[in-house]
Amino acid sequence: MMAKKLAIQGGKPVRETYLPYGRQFIDDDDVKKVVQVLKSDFLTTGPEIYKFEQKVSDYVGANYCVAFANGTAALHAACAAAGVKKNDEVITTPMTFVASANCAIYLDAMPVFADIDPNTYNVSPASIQSMITEKTKAIIPVDFTGQPAAYDDILSIAKARGIPVIEDAAHALGARYKGRDVGSLSDMTMFSFHPVKHVTTGEGGVITTNRKDYYEKLINFRNHGMTRESSVFKETSHGPWYYEMQSLGFNYRMTDLQAALGHSQLDKLDLFIAKRKKYADMYTKAFLDVDEVITPKLKTGCDSSWHLYILRLKLERLSGSRKEVFEALQKENIGVNVHYIPVYWHPYYRQLGYEKGLCPMAEEVYEEIITLPLFPAMTKTDVKDVIKAVKKVISYYTR
């Protein structure tokens, strides 16, 4: 069937200018903080790193926080700290960005994909349980869209086997699970500070943890495996300049420029989350009477930080495909997106032997979802434009 063209409806697009699905919010205070660092003695590995780490750990209620150049580096470090090695298995979800699985491959381990809950789109604890083997050395649940995964069940499953849980909370800074802050629940938790996330450092990420042994391993891993701590030297010091490389680490350090920006951004985090929640609520209320779509569902006890707003299409009620709806919304200048292509569908993973059909629910959901714009720099008018465009397009394609 030839794709329908909304042009036949007549009139102009809903918006004159393009609205992206996500965008950073930078103000004069953020700029001032970065400029101060530019004029200081340190551009990298200076005092701003510690200040930023301390502020994050205080916010989420964790004992330790280690900053990295990006969230992917942080996940790599967390897997290494957890002891993941060659031929080990790491269970994660396919409904995520590729980094959640790639971090295992970096250590010559293999990702194992568990299917998702059809309501929340988070990884299913039952599916995790079915995937555990003697080779399982870590579980990486993802707090998809900002809603925490089912941690009572996941942590119970992991604890029974002595398996570390590395929480990928790239979407979930500021979220809460049954009264507890995300960042203090799991053995290690990763937050990302990419520009579309809740706060940004440009690129950047952190791992929070309550375990000192993980903290020390993370610190070494991000800095070439080197230490200047004389108390842990393996050989006799040559003098005050002495340091040792004790393991193979990486240059995964965050800069003071990034940390200063992040520190300033954290001052606005609660405001940013409040706006996201407000706009998400506007979407949900507006689409309750649209029978052709399914709005996000939150589990009892989960307080989402709303990184993404996912609309699921009831394609059986529509004459157009997901692609046609997507392209029609773009023509209305609404910057929709899709999160995510199942990880093992990518050519690289296909070359490793992964095949379609591993996680039927994740694949079904992927075929039907669209991500709507949601970010704190939006206005109410922007949100209303998105609602108007979605209703216009859905109405056009309704059978």
PDB file of N, CA, C and O in Angstrom, residues 234-292:
ATOM      1  N   LYS A 234      52.820  -2.276  45.590  1.00  0.00           N
ATOM      2  CA  LYS A 234      53.299  -3.662  45.561  1.00  0.00           C
ATOM      3  C   LYS A 234      54.834  -3.725  45.603  1.00  0.00           C
ATOM      4  O   LYS A 234      55.410  -4.756  45.900  1.00  0.00           O
ATOM      5  N   GLU A 235      55.469  -2.604  45.253  1.00  0.00           N
ATOM      6  CA  GLU A 235      56.925  -2.545  45.268  1.00  0.00           C
ATOM      7  C   GLU A 235      57.381  -1.326  46.062  1.00  0.00           C
ATOM      8  O   GLU A 235      56.573  -0.460  46.420  1.00  0.00           O
ATOM      9  N   THR A 236      58.657  -1.232  46.300  1.00  0.00           N
ATOM     10  CA  THR A 236      59.192  -0.129  47.093  1.00  0.00           C
ATOM     11  C   THR A 236      59.148   1.168  46.298  1.00  0.00           C
ATOM     12  O   THR A 236      59.544   1.217  45.129  1.00  0.00           O
ATOM     13  N   SER A 237      58.675   2.212  46.937  1.00  0.00           N
ATOM     14  CA  SER A 237      58.576   3.516  46.284  1.00  0.00           C
ATOM     15  C   SER A 237      59.959   4.038  45.912  1.00  0.00           C
ATOM     16  O   SER A 237      60.927   3.862  46.646  1.00  0.00           O
ATOM     17  N   HIS A 238      60.022   4.714  44.755  1.00  0.00           N
ATOM     18  CA  HIS A 238      61.279   5.335  44.314  1.00  0.00           C
ATOM     19  C   HIS A 238      61.442   6.748  44.859  1.00  0.00           C
ATOM     20  O   HIS A 238      62.516   7.330  44.765  1.00  0.00           O
ATOM     21  N   GLY A 239      60.333   7.329  45.373  1.00  0.00           N
ATOM     22  CA  GLY A 239      60.360   8.698  45.853  1.00  0.00           C
ATOM     23  C   GLY A 239      58.983   9.307  45.804  1.00  0.00           C
ATOM     24  O   GLY A 239      57.990   8.639  45.459  1.00  0.00           O
ATOM     25  N   PRO A 240      58.859  10.607  46.112  1.00  0.00           N
ATOM     26  CA  PRO A 240      57.546  11.270  46.186  1.00  0.00           C
ATOM     27  C   PRO A 240      56.764  11.233  44.871  1.00  0.00           C
ATOM     28  O   PRO A 240      55.538  11.388  44.880  1.00  0.00           O
ATOM     29  N   TRP A 241      57.458  11.070  43.761  1.00  0.00           N
ATOM     30  CA  TRP A 241      56.790  11.061  42.456  1.00  0.00           C
ATOM     31  C   TRP A 241      56.201   9.710  42.090  1.00  0.00           C
ATOM     32  O   TRP A 241      55.506   9.571  41.093  1.00  0.00           O
ATOM     33  N   TYR A 242      56.477   8.708  42.893  1.00  0.00           N
ATOM     34  CA  TYR A 242      56.223   7.315  42.515  1.00  0.00           C
ATOM     35  C   TYR A 242      54.726   7.000  42.383  1.00  0.00           C
ATOM     36  O   TYR A 242      53.892   7.484  43.152  1.00  0.00           O
ATOM     37  N   TYR A 243      54.400   6.211  41.398  1.00  0.00           N
ATOM     38  CA  TYR A 243      53.051   5.651  41.235  1.00  0.00           C
ATOM     39  C   TYR A 243      53.203   4.280  40.592  1.00  0.00           C
ATOM     40  O   TYR A 243      54.251   3.957  40.038  1.00  0.00           O
ATOM     41  N   GLU A 244      52.154   3.460  40.698  1.00  0.00           N
ATOM     42  CA  GLU A 244      52.188   2.125  40.111  1.00  0.00           C
ATOM     43  C   GLU A 244      50.966   1.871  39.235  1.00  0.00           C
ATOM     44  O   GLU A 244      49.844   2.223  39.613  1.00  0.00           O
ATOM     45  N   MET A 245      51.208   1.235  38.111  1.00  0.00           N
ATOM     46  CA  MET A 245      50.114   0.665  37.327  1.00  0.00           C
ATOM     47  C   MET A 245      49.995  -0.789  37.768  1.00  0.00           C
ATOM     48  O   MET A 245      50.868  -1.606  37.527  1.00  0.00           O
ATOM     49  N   GLN A 246      48.893  -1.105  38.412  1.00  0.00           N
ATOM     50  CA  GLN A 246      48.722  -2.434  39.011  1.00  0.00           C
ATOM     51  C   GLN A 246      47.762  -3.326  38.242  1.00  0.00           C
ATOM     52  O   GLN A 246      47.657  -4.515  38.504  1.00  0.00           O
ATOM     53  N   SER A 247      47.035  -2.750  37.303  1.00  0.00           N
ATOM     54  CA  SER A 247      46.116  -3.520  36.470  1.00  0.00           C
ATOM     55  C   SER A 247      45.941  -2.769  35.159  1.00  0.00           C
ATOM     56  O   SER A 247      46.388  -1.626  35.020  1.00  0.00           O
ATOM     57  N   LEU A 248      45.292  -3.409  34.192  1.00  0.00           N
ATOM     58  CA  LEU A 248      45.049  -2.760  32.911  1.00  0.00           C
ATOM     59  C   LEU A 248      43.758  -1.954  33.005  1.00  0.00           C
ATOM     60  O   LEU A 248      42.660  -2.510  33.058  1.00  0.00           O
ATOM     61  N   GLY A 249      43.916  -0.649  33.060  1.00  0.00           N
ATOM     62  CA  GLY A 249      42.758   0.231  33.101  1.00  0.00           C
ATOM     63  C   GLY A 249      42.658   1.039  31.827  1.00  0.00           C
ATOM     64  O   GLY A 249      43.335   0.754  30.828  1.00  0.00           O
ATOM     65  N   PHE A 250      41.817   2.060  31.865  1.00  0.00           N
ATOM     66  CA  PHE A 250      41.575   2.879  30.688  1.00  0.00           C
ATOM     67  C   PHE A 250      41.604   4.353  31.067  1.00  0.00           C
ATOM     68  O   PHE A 250      41.487   4.713  32.233  1.00  0.00           O
ATOM     69  N   ASN A 251      41.757   5.198  30.070  1.00  0.00           N
ATOM     70  CA  ASN A 251      41.654   6.631  30.309  1.00  0.00           C
ATOM     71  C   ASN A 251      40.189   7.026  30.163  1.00  0.00           C
ATOM     72  O   ASN A 251      39.746   7.468  29.113  1.00  0.00           O
ATOM     73  N   TYR A 252      39.448   6.816  31.224  1.00  0.00           N
ATOM     74  CA  TYR A 252      38.001   7.059  31.230  1.00  0.00           C
ATOM     75  C   TYR A 252      37.630   8.230  32.136  1.00  0.00           C
ATOM     76  O   TYR A 252      36.517   8.321  32.630  1.00  0.00           O
ATOM     77  N   ARG A 253      38.591   9.144  32.350  1.00  0.00           N
ATOM     78  CA  ARG A 253      38.357  10.225  33.302  1.00  0.00           C
ATOM     79  C   ARG A 253      37.406  11.281  32.735  1.00  0.00           C
ATOM     80  O   ARG A 253      37.437  11.604  31.562  1.00  0.00           O
ATOM     81  N   MET A 254      36.595  11.826  33.626  1.00  0.00           N
ATOM     82  CA  MET A 254      35.801  13.017  33.319  1.00  0.00           C
ATOM     83  C   MET A 254      36.676  14.244  33.548  1.00  0.00           C
ATOM     84  O   MET A 254      37.598  14.224  34.368  1.00  0.00           O
ATOM     85  N   THR A 255      36.406  15.328  32.822  1.00  0.00           N
ATOM     86  CA  THR A 255      37.164  16.558  33.011  1.00  0.00           C
ATOM     87  C   THR A 255      36.507  17.448  34.063  1.00  0.00           C
ATOM     88  O   THR A 255      35.320  17.315  34.359  1.00  0.00           O
ATOM     89  N   ASP A 256      37.281  18.380  34.594  1.00  0.00           N
ATOM     90  CA  ASP A 256      36.716  19.352  35.527  1.00  0.00           C
ATOM     91  C   ASP A 256      35.690  20.255  34.837  1.00  0.00           C
ATOM     92  O   ASP A 256      34.740  20.723  35.471  1.00  0.00           O
ATOM     93  N   LEU A 257      35.886  20.507  33.552  1.00  0.00           N
ATOM     94  CA  LEU A 257      34.903  21.291  32.798  1.00  0.00           C
ATOM     95  C   LEU A 257      33.540  20.605  32.817  1.00  0.00           C
ATOM     96  O   LEU A 257      32.505  21.236  33.067  1.00  0.00           O
ATOM     97  N   GLN A 258      33.547  19.290  32.545  1.00  0.00           N
ATOM     98  CA  GLN A 258      32.296  18.535  32.556  1.00  0.00           C
ATOM     99  C   GLN A 258      31.686  18.506  33.956  1.00  0.00           C
ATOM    100  O   GLN A 258      30.475  18.673  34.132  1.00  0.00           O
ATOM    101  N   ALA A 259      32.536  18.265  34.945  1.00  0.00           N
ATOM    102  CA  ALA A 259      32.050  18.146  36.320  1.00  0.00           C
ATOM    103  C   ALA A 259      31.434  19.451  36.808  1.00  0.00           C
ATOM    104  O   ALA A 259      30.414  19.453  37.509  1.00  0.00           O
ATOM    105  N   ALA A 260      32.044  20.577  36.452  1.00  0.00           N
ATOM    106  CA  ALA A 260      31.507  21.881  36.857  1.00  0.00           C
ATOM    107  C   ALA A 260      30.130  22.112  36.247  1.00  0.00           C
ATOM    108  O   ALA A 260      29.213  22.614  36.910  1.00  0.00           O
ATOM    109  N   LEU A 261      29.976  21.740  34.982  1.00  0.00           N
ATOM    110  CA  LEU A 261      28.674  21.870  34.333  1.00  0.00           C
ATOM    111  C   LEU A 261      27.655  20.974  35.030  1.00  0.00           C
ATOM    112  O   LEU A 261      26.532  21.396  35.321  1.00  0.00           O
ATOM    113  N   GLY A 262      28.055  19.733  35.308  1.00  0.00           N
ATOM    114  CA  GLY A 262      27.154  18.814  35.977  1.00  0.00           C
ATOM    115  C   GLY A 262      26.758  19.279  37.364  1.00  0.00           C
ATOM    116  O   GLY A 262      25.592  19.164  37.774  1.00  0.00           O
ATOM    117  N   HIS A 263      27.712  19.838  38.103  1.00  0.00           N
ATOM    118  CA  HIS A 263      27.439  20.342  39.445  1.00  0.00           C
ATOM    119  C   HIS A 263      26.387  21.442  39.398  1.00  0.00           C
ATOM    120  O   HIS A 263      25.443  21.472  40.207  1.00  0.00           O
ATOM    121  N   SER A 264      26.517  22.340  38.433  1.00  0.00           N
ATOM    122  CA  SER A 264      25.544  23.420  38.273  1.00  0.00           C
ATOM    123  C   SER A 264      24.188  22.881  37.833  1.00  0.00           C
ATOM    124  O   SER A 264      23.145  23.311  38.318  1.00  0.00           O
ATOM    125  N   GLN A 265      24.210  21.918  36.917  1.00  0.00           N
ATOM    126  CA  GLN A 265      22.960  21.335  36.432  1.00  0.00           C
ATOM    127  C   GLN A 265      22.181  20.634  37.554  1.00  0.00           C
ATOM    128  O   GLN A 265      20.948  20.678  37.590  1.00  0.00           O
ATOM    129  N   LEU A 266      22.899  19.982  38.465  1.00  0.00           N
ATOM    130  CA  LEU A 266      22.232  19.266  39.551  1.00  0.00           C
ATOM    131  C   LEU A 266      21.402  20.192  40.427  1.00  0.00           C
ATOM    132  O   LEU A 266      20.418  19.747  41.041  1.00  0.00           O
ATOM    133  N   ASP A 267      21.769  21.461  40.490  1.00  0.00           N
ATOM    134  CA  ASP A 267      20.977  22.431  41.254  1.00  0.00           C
ATOM    135  C   ASP A 267      19.569  22.580  40.684  1.00  0.00           C
ATOM    136  O   ASP A 267      18.649  23.007  41.389  1.00  0.00           O
ATOM    137  N   LYS A 268      19.402  22.241  39.408  1.00  0.00           N
ATOM    138  CA  LYS A 268      18.113  22.403  38.741  1.00  0.00           C
ATOM    139  C   LYS A 268      17.387  21.076  38.518  1.00  0.00           C
ATOM    140  O   LYS A 268      16.313  21.045  37.909  1.00  0.00           O
ATOM    141  N   LEU A 269      17.974  19.975  38.998  1.00  0.00           N
ATOM    142  CA  LEU A 269      17.430  18.655  38.693  1.00  0.00           C
ATOM    143  C   LEU A 269      15.983  18.498  39.142  1.00  0.00           C
ATOM    144  O   LEU A 269      15.137  18.003  38.390  1.00  0.00           O
ATOM    145  N   ASP A 270      15.661  18.895  40.352  1.00  0.00           N
ATOM    146  CA  ASP A 270      14.289  18.729  40.836  1.00  0.00           C
ATOM    147  C   ASP A 270      13.305  19.519  39.983  1.00  0.00           C
ATOM    148  O   ASP A 270      12.195  19.047  39.709  1.00  0.00           O
ATOM    149  N   LEU A 271      13.706  20.698  39.561  1.00  0.00           N
ATOM    150  CA  LEU A 271      12.854  21.501  38.679  1.00  0.00           C
ATOM    151  C   LEU A 271      12.680  20.811  37.331  1.00  0.00           C
ATOM    152  O   LEU A 271      11.566  20.755  36.787  1.00  0.00           O
ATOM    153  N   PHE A 272      13.774  20.277  36.802  1.00  0.00           N
ATOM    154  CA  PHE A 272      13.706  19.574  35.516  1.00  0.00           C
ATOM    155  C   PHE A 272      12.754  18.376  35.594  1.00  0.00           C
ATOM    156  O   PHE A 272      11.937  18.158  34.694  1.00  0.00           O
ATOM    157  N   ILE A 273      12.869  17.604  36.660  1.00  0.00           N
ATOM    158  CA  ILE A 273      12.020  16.424  36.808  1.00  0.00           C
ATOM    159  C   ILE A 273      10.560  16.828  36.970  1.00  0.00           C
ATOM    160  O   ILE A 273       9.654  16.200  36.407  1.00  0.00           O
ATOM    161  N   ALA A 274      10.311  17.894  37.727  1.00  0.00           N
ATOM    162  CA  ALA A 274       8.938  18.365  37.916  1.00  0.00           C
ATOM    163  C   ALA A 274       8.299  18.738  36.580  1.00  0.00           C
ATOM    164  O   ALA A 274       7.121  18.432  36.329  1.00  0.00           O
ATOM    165  N   LYS A 275       9.082  19.370  35.710  1.00  0.00           N
ATOM    166  CA  LYS A 275       8.550  19.732  34.395  1.00  0.00           C
ATOM    167  C   LYS A 275       8.282  18.490  33.557  1.00  0.00           C
ATOM    168  O   LYS A 275       7.257  18.395  32.865  1.00  0.00           O
ATOM    169  N   ARG A 276       9.199  17.534  33.591  1.00  0.00           N
ATOM    170  CA  ARG A 276       8.998  16.302  32.841  1.00  0.00           C
ATOM    171  C   ARG A 276       7.722  15.593  33.295  1.00  0.00           C
ATOM    172  O   ARG A 276       6.931  15.109  32.471  1.00  0.00           O
ATOM    173  N   LYS A 277       7.519  15.518  34.601  1.00  0.00           N
ATOM    174  CA  LYS A 277       6.328  14.866  35.127  1.00  0.00           C
ATOM    175  C   LYS A 277       5.059  15.621  34.703  1.00  0.00           C
ATOM    176  O   LYS A 277       4.039  14.998  34.353  1.00  0.00           O
ATOM    177  N   LYS A 278       5.134  16.915  34.749  1.00  0.00           N
ATOM    178  CA  LYS A 278       3.977  17.738  34.365  1.00  0.00           C
ATOM    179  C   LYS A 278       3.619  17.518  32.903  1.00  0.00           C
ATOM    180  O   LYS A 278       2.436  17.338  32.550  1.00  0.00           O
ATOM    181  N   TYR A 279       4.623  17.500  32.041  1.00  0.00           N
ATOM    182  CA  TYR A 279       4.364  17.334  30.610  1.00  0.00           C
ATOM    183  C   TYR A 279       3.913  15.914  30.292  1.00  0.00           C
ATOM    184  O   TYR A 279       3.040  15.697  29.445  1.00  0.00           O
ATOM    185  N   ALA A 280       4.492  14.931  30.991  1.00  0.00           N
ATOM    186  CA  ALA A 280       4.058  13.544  30.798  1.00  0.00           C
ATOM    187  C   ALA A 280       2.596  13.385  31.200  1.00  0.00           C
ATOM    188  O   ALA A 280       1.823  12.681  30.528  1.00  0.00           O
ATOM    189  N   ASP A 281       2.217  14.038  32.279  1.00  0.00           N
ATOM    190  CA  ASP A 281       0.829  13.979  32.729  1.00  0.00           C
ATOM    191  C   ASP A 281      -0.101  14.628  31.704  1.00  0.00           C
ATOM    192  O   ASP A 281      -1.217  14.128  31.459  1.00  0.00           O
ATOM    193  N   MET A 282       0.339  15.722  31.093  1.00  0.00           N
ATOM    194  CA  MET A 282      -0.456  16.367  30.049  1.00  0.00           C
ATOM    195  C   MET A 282      -0.671  15.412  28.872  1.00  0.00           C
ATOM    196  O   MET A 282      -1.790  15.301  28.343  1.00  0.00           O
ATOM    197  N   TYR A 283       0.381  14.717  28.483  1.00  0.00           N
ATOM    198  CA  TYR A 283       0.270  13.745  27.390  1.00  0.00           C
ATOM    199  C   TYR A 283      -0.747  12.655  27.745  1.00  0.00           C
ATOM    200  O   TYR A 283      -1.664  12.346  26.967  1.00  0.00           O
ATOM    201  N   THR A 284      -0.562  12.065  28.915  1.00  0.00           N
ATOM    202  CA  THR A 284      -1.396  10.929  29.287  1.00  0.00           C
ATOM    203  C   THR A 284      -2.872  11.314  29.344  1.00  0.00           C
ATOM    204  O   THR A 284      -3.744  10.592  28.830  1.00  0.00           O
ATOM    205  N   LYS A 285      -3.164  12.439  29.947  1.00  0.00           N
ATOM    206  CA  LYS A 285      -4.558  12.889  30.027  1.00  0.00           C
ATOM    207  C   LYS A 285      -5.131  13.153  28.640  1.00  0.00           C
ATOM    208  O   LYS A 285      -6.292  12.841  28.366  1.00  0.00           O
ATOM    209  N   ALA A 286      -4.312  13.716  27.758  1.00  0.00           N
ATOM    210  CA  ALA A 286      -4.790  14.063  26.417  1.00  0.00           C
ATOM    211  C   ALA A 286      -5.077  12.836  25.566  1.00  0.00           C
ATOM    212  O   ALA A 286      -5.958  12.863  24.692  1.00  0.00           O
ATOM    213  N   PHE A 287      -4.321  11.738  25.818  1.00  0.00           N
ATOM    214  CA  PHE A 287      -4.453  10.559  24.961  1.00  0.00           C
ATOM    215  C   PHE A 287      -5.353   9.470  25.550  1.00  0.00           C
ATOM    216  O   PHE A 287      -5.531   8.418  24.935  1.00  0.00           O
ATOM    217  N   LEU A 288      -5.943   9.720  26.719  1.00  0.00           N
ATOM    218  CA  LEU A 288      -6.801   8.712  27.324  1.00  0.00           C
ATOM    219  C   LEU A 288      -8.005   8.377  26.454  1.00  0.00           C
ATOM    220  O   LEU A 288      -8.514   7.248  26.494  1.00  0.00           O
ATOM    221  N   ASP A 289      -8.480   9.354  25.682  1.00  0.00           N
ATOM    222  CA  ASP A 289      -9.654   9.115  24.839  1.00  0.00           C
ATOM    223  C   ASP A 289      -9.285   8.746  23.401  1.00  0.00           C
ATOM    224  O   ASP A 289     -10.150   8.715  22.521  1.00  0.00           O
ATOM    225  N   VAL A 290      -7.988   8.479  23.171  1.00  0.00           N
ATOM    226  CA  VAL A 290      -7.542   8.055  21.840  1.00  0.00           C
ATOM    227  C   VAL A 290      -7.394   6.533  21.882  1.00  0.00           C
ATOM    228  O   VAL A 290      -6.408   5.999  22.404  1.00  0.00           O
ATOM    229  N   ASP A 291      -8.373   5.831  21.347  1.00  0.00           N
ATOM    230  CA  ASP A 291      -8.412   4.375  21.470  1.00  0.00           C
ATOM    231  C   ASP A 291      -7.331   3.668  20.660  1.00  0.00           C
ATOM    232  O   ASP A 291      -7.103   2.466  20.848  1.00  0.00           O
ATOM    233  N   GLU A 292      -6.679   4.398  19.781  1.00  0.00           N
ATOM    234  CA  GLU A 292      -5.696   3.780  18.888  1.00  0.00           C
ATOM    235  C   GLU A 292      -4.284   3.752  19.465  1.00  0.00           C
ATOM    236  O   GLU A 292      -3.351   3.299  18.805  1.00  0.00           O
TER     237      GLU A 292
END
